[in-house]
Amino acid sequence: MDTLNAQPMYHSTAIHAVYARVRQLAHLASDAADHLIDAVDLLDHTRAGLPVELGDGFLAVVTEQEARRGAGRCFTLVASLTALGSSDALATAELFAVERRLRGFAPKYQPPALSPTQESTLRAVARGDVAITSGKPYLRREDLRVSISTIRSLESRGLVMREDCPDWFRDERVHLTAAGRRGLAASFARPRSTAPTATRPPARPAATAARAAVR
């Protein structure tokens, strides 16, 4: 919010929507963090043989199996709270960039020249939909099509990077780099050039009927 508040701003319907979405995302992230802390505390206290709060101020020592079930419930809540967070964050960023461009605030950076496949992959990475498993893309959505060659091409241009993933089912996560974030933000609402259309030459007039026979 501090970064958003530092921008020279004006009040419009779109900007009000941006503020509302950012506040909502901040609350969801804070709630998710609280549940993760609860899960860690539950597991740590159980391993140390300390009592944990079970609600209404009631303290009890629980078994490790009970602690794992409780932590699992916390993780389920976190997954539910953050399920749409990355997609909504991307949509909010685009709404903000589009509105500012319409008001005459052009981005400082030029968007990178990307093919439609590269651009859709960059957006998928921004949403957190792309990971790597056994050297192949692992996608969170069935409607996505991402190839490892496209990821490598974006890596070679410094737009995305990989890092080890603690998830058992994924080897690496794919993230935007700082250059990737700048490039994606600059691409929001940019004027798209239309392909030139070929203009047909005017049709030739139809041949006139043969003149009357020679007198």
Short mmCIF file of C-alpha atoms in Angstrom, two decimals:
data_model
loop_
_atom_site.label_atom_id
_atom_site.label_comp_id
_atom_site.label_asym_id
_atom_site.label_seq_id
_atom_site.Cartn_x
_atom_site.Cartn_y
_atom_site.Cartn_z
CA MET A 1 0.00 0.00 0.00
CA ASP A 2 2.88 2.41 0.70
CA THR A 3 4.12 2.07 -2.89
CA LEU A 4 0.61 2.61 -4.22
CA ASN A 5 0.03 5.63 -1.99
CA ALA A 6 3.30 7.20 -3.18
CA GLN A 7 2.04 7.39 -6.77
CA PRO A 8 0.55 10.67 -8.05
CA MET A 9 -3.04 9.55 -7.97
CA TYR A 10 -6.48 10.71 -8.98
CA HIS A 11 -9.82 9.29 -8.02
CA SER A 12 -11.61 7.17 -10.58
CA THR A 13 -13.72 4.04 -10.54
CA ALA A 14 -10.78 1.92 -11.70
CA ILE A 15 -8.39 3.32 -9.09
CA HIS A 16 -10.93 2.78 -6.32
CA ALA A 17 -11.21 -0.83 -7.50
CA VAL A 18 -7.42 -1.17 -7.40
CA TYR A 19 -7.26 0.09 -3.81
CA ALA A 20 -10.07 -2.25 -2.77
CA ARG A 21 -8.37 -5.26 -4.37
CA VAL A 22 -4.99 -4.46 -2.83
CA ARG A 23 -6.54 -4.15 0.63
CA GLN A 24 -8.36 -7.43 0.14
CA LEU A 25 -5.17 -9.18 -0.99
CA ALA A 26 -3.31 -7.75 2.00
CA HIS A 27 -5.95 -9.07 4.41
CA LEU A 28 -5.93 -12.51 2.78
CA ALA A 29 -2.13 -12.67 2.91
CA SER A 30 -2.15 -11.63 6.58
CA ASP A 31 -4.77 -14.25 7.47
CA ALA A 32 -2.83 -16.92 5.57
CA ALA A 33 0.37 -16.00 7.41
CA ASP A 34 -1.44 -16.29 10.76
CA HIS A 35 -2.64 -19.81 9.89
CA LEU A 36 0.89 -20.84 8.88
CA ILE A 37 2.25 -19.52 12.17
CA ASP A 38 -0.45 -21.46 14.02
CA ALA A 39 0.58 -24.65 12.21
CA VAL A 40 4.26 -24.15 13.05
CA ASP A 41 3.49 -23.38 16.70
CA LEU A 42 1.26 -26.44 16.95
CA LEU A 43 3.94 -28.77 15.59
CA ASP A 44 6.78 -27.20 17.59
CA HIS A 45 4.89 -27.26 20.88
CA THR A 46 3.82 -30.86 20.33
CA ARG A 47 7.40 -31.99 19.64
CA ALA A 48 8.53 -30.19 22.79
CA GLY A 49 5.75 -31.78 24.87
CA LEU A 50 4.16 -28.42 25.60
CA PRO A 51 0.40 -27.85 25.82
CA VAL A 52 -1.37 -26.12 22.95
CA GLU A 53 -4.51 -24.03 22.97
CA LEU A 54 -7.51 -25.91 21.63
CA GLY A 55 -9.96 -23.03 21.81
CA ASP A 56 -11.70 -20.99 24.50
CA GLY A 57 -8.42 -20.82 26.40
CA PHE A 58 -8.33 -24.59 26.95
CA LEU A 59 -4.78 -26.00 26.98
CA ALA A 60 -3.86 -29.63 26.41
CA VAL A 61 -0.96 -31.76 25.29
CA VAL A 62 -1.83 -33.41 21.98
CA THR A 63 -0.28 -36.33 20.17
CA GLU A 64 1.89 -35.85 17.11
CA GLN A 65 -0.83 -37.35 14.93
CA GLU A 66 -3.37 -34.87 16.28
CA ALA A 67 -0.90 -32.04 15.73
CA ARG A 68 -0.35 -33.11 12.13
CA ARG A 69 -4.09 -33.16 11.51
CA GLY A 70 -4.42 -29.70 13.02
CA ALA A 71 -1.55 -28.39 10.91
CA GLY A 72 -3.16 -29.96 7.85
CA ARG A 73 -6.35 -28.03 8.53
CA CYS A 74 -4.30 -24.84 8.72
CA PHE A 75 -2.65 -25.61 5.38
CA THR A 76 -6.06 -26.26 3.81
CA LEU A 77 -7.26 -22.86 5.01
CA VAL A 78 -4.13 -21.20 3.61
CA ALA A 79 -4.64 -22.86 0.24
CA SER A 80 -8.25 -21.68 0.19
CA LEU A 81 -7.34 -18.11 1.13
CA THR A 82 -4.59 -17.81 -1.47
CA ALA A 83 -6.12 -19.87 -4.30
CA LEU A 84 -7.01 -16.83 -6.42
CA GLY A 85 -4.44 -14.43 -4.98
CA SER A 86 -1.88 -14.58 -7.79
CA SER A 87 -4.47 -14.25 -10.56
CA ASP A 88 -6.19 -11.36 -8.79
CA ALA A 89 -2.86 -9.65 -8.13
CA LEU A 90 -1.99 -9.83 -11.83
CA ALA A 91 -5.43 -8.54 -12.85
CA THR A 92 -5.13 -5.69 -10.33
CA ALA A 93 -1.68 -4.72 -11.59
CA GLU A 94 -2.96 -4.67 -15.16
CA LEU A 95 -6.00 -2.58 -14.19
CA PHE A 96 -3.70 -0.08 -12.47
CA ALA A 97 -1.27 0.11 -15.40
CA VAL A 98 -4.06 0.46 -17.96
CA GLU A 99 -5.75 3.26 -16.03
CA ARG A 100 -2.50 5.17 -15.63
CA ARG A 101 -1.70 4.79 -19.31
CA LEU A 102 -5.13 6.14 -20.21
CA ARG A 103 -4.37 9.15 -17.98
CA GLY A 104 -1.11 9.82 -19.79
CA PHE A 105 1.34 8.06 -17.47
CA ALA A 106 3.32 5.89 -19.85
CA PRO A 107 5.61 3.24 -18.31
CA LYS A 108 9.33 4.03 -18.19
CA TYR A 109 10.28 0.74 -19.80
CA GLN A 110 9.56 -0.55 -23.27
CA PRO A 111 7.87 -3.95 -23.34
CA PRO A 112 10.05 -6.76 -24.67
CA ALA A 113 9.30 -8.09 -28.13
CA LEU A 114 7.56 -11.38 -27.41
CA SER A 115 5.66 -13.88 -29.47
CA PRO A 116 2.06 -14.60 -28.36
CA THR A 117 3.26 -17.90 -26.88
CA GLN A 118 6.04 -16.21 -24.91
CA GLU A 119 3.68 -13.51 -23.63
CA SER A 120 1.06 -16.02 -22.47
CA THR A 121 3.81 -18.03 -20.76
CA LEU A 122 5.11 -14.90 -19.02
CA ARG A 123 1.62 -14.21 -17.70
CA ALA A 124 1.25 -17.82 -16.55
CA VAL A 125 4.53 -17.55 -14.67
CA ALA A 126 3.35 -14.29 -13.07
CA ARG A 127 0.22 -16.10 -11.83
CA GLY A 128 2.35 -18.85 -10.29
CA ASP A 129 0.92 -21.46 -12.65
CA VAL A 130 4.24 -22.88 -13.90
CA ALA A 131 6.66 -25.24 -12.19
CA ILE A 132 9.16 -27.81 -13.46
CA THR A 133 8.98 -31.54 -12.75
CA SER A 134 11.42 -34.04 -14.26
CA GLY A 135 12.56 -31.40 -16.74
CA LYS A 136 9.04 -30.71 -18.01
CA PRO A 137 6.54 -27.93 -17.23
CA TYR A 138 4.06 -28.74 -14.47
CA LEU A 139 0.97 -26.55 -14.84
CA ARG A 140 -1.72 -25.76 -12.30
CA ARG A 141 -4.38 -25.28 -14.96
CA GLU A 142 -5.44 -27.76 -17.60
CA ASP A 143 -6.17 -25.05 -20.18
CA LEU A 144 -2.52 -23.90 -20.28
CA ARG A 145 0.01 -24.98 -22.88
CA VAL A 146 3.62 -24.20 -21.95
CA SER A 147 6.69 -25.85 -23.44
CA ILE A 148 10.10 -26.15 -21.83
CA SER A 149 11.65 -24.49 -24.90
CA THR A 150 9.52 -21.38 -24.30
CA ILE A 151 10.61 -21.26 -20.67
CA ARG A 152 14.25 -21.59 -21.72
CA SER A 153 13.86 -18.79 -24.26
CA LEU A 154 12.46 -16.50 -21.55
CA GLU A 155 15.28 -17.56 -19.22
CA SER A 156 17.90 -16.73 -21.84
CA ARG A 157 16.47 -13.20 -22.05
CA GLY A 158 16.55 -12.77 -18.28
CA LEU A 159 12.76 -12.56 -17.90
CA VAL A 160 12.17 -15.67 -15.75
CA MET A 161 14.25 -17.79 -13.40
CA ARG A 162 13.95 -21.13 -11.62
CA GLU A 163 14.52 -22.03 -8.00
CA ASP A 164 14.26 -25.24 -6.02
CA CYS A 165 10.75 -26.05 -4.84
CA PRO A 166 10.11 -27.69 -1.45
CA ASP A 167 6.94 -29.32 -2.80
CA TRP A 168 7.40 -33.08 -3.22
CA PHE A 169 5.58 -33.06 -6.56
CA ARG A 170 7.57 -30.21 -8.14
CA ASP A 171 11.32 -29.90 -8.61
CA GLU A 172 11.55 -26.19 -9.44
CA ARG A 173 9.36 -23.12 -9.33
CA VAL A 174 9.48 -20.58 -12.15
CA HIS A 175 9.41 -16.89 -11.18
CA LEU A 176 9.57 -13.57 -12.96
CA THR A 177 12.84 -11.70 -12.61
CA ALA A 178 12.91 -7.95 -12.00
CA ALA A 179 13.29 -7.48 -15.76
CA GLY A 180 10.36 -9.83 -16.33
CA ARG A 181 8.15 -7.85 -13.96
CA ARG A 182 9.09 -4.56 -15.62
CA GLY A 183 8.56 -5.99 -19.08
CA LEU A 184 5.18 -7.48 -18.23
CA ALA A 185 3.99 -4.27 -16.56
CA ALA A 186 5.10 -2.26 -19.60
CA SER A 187 3.12 -4.58 -21.88
CA PHE A 188 -0.19 -3.84 -20.15
CA ALA A 189 -2.51 -1.87 -22.45
CA ARG A 190 0.24 -1.16 -24.93
CA PRO A 191 -0.97 -0.23 -28.39
CA ARG A 192 -0.99 -3.29 -30.57
CA SER A 193 0.07 -2.87 -34.16
CA THR A 194 -2.33 -4.32 -36.65
CA ALA A 195 -1.01 -6.38 -39.49
CA PRO A 196 -1.16 -4.49 -42.77
CA THR A 197 -3.89 -5.70 -45.05
CA ALA A 198 -3.22 -6.20 -48.71
CA THR A 199 -5.19 -3.85 -50.92
CA ARG A 200 -6.54 -5.39 -54.05
CA PRO A 201 -6.12 -3.43 -57.26
CA PRO A 202 -9.36 -2.15 -58.73
CA ALA A 203 -11.12 -4.66 -60.91
CA ARG A 204 -10.66 -4.18 -64.57
CA PRO A 205 -13.78 -3.17 -66.50
CA ALA A 206 -15.43 -6.06 -68.21
CA ALA A 207 -14.59 -6.42 -71.83
CA THR A 208 -17.15 -4.77 -74.02
CA ALA A 209 -19.09 -6.82 -76.45
CA ALA A 210 -17.59 -7.14 -79.89
CA ARG A 211 -18.55 -4.34 -82.16
CA ALA A 212 -20.97 -4.93 -84.89
CA ALA A 213 -19.70 -6.62 -87.99
CA VAL A 214 -17.78 -4.49 -90.44
CA ARG A 215 -20.08 -2.80 -92.82
#
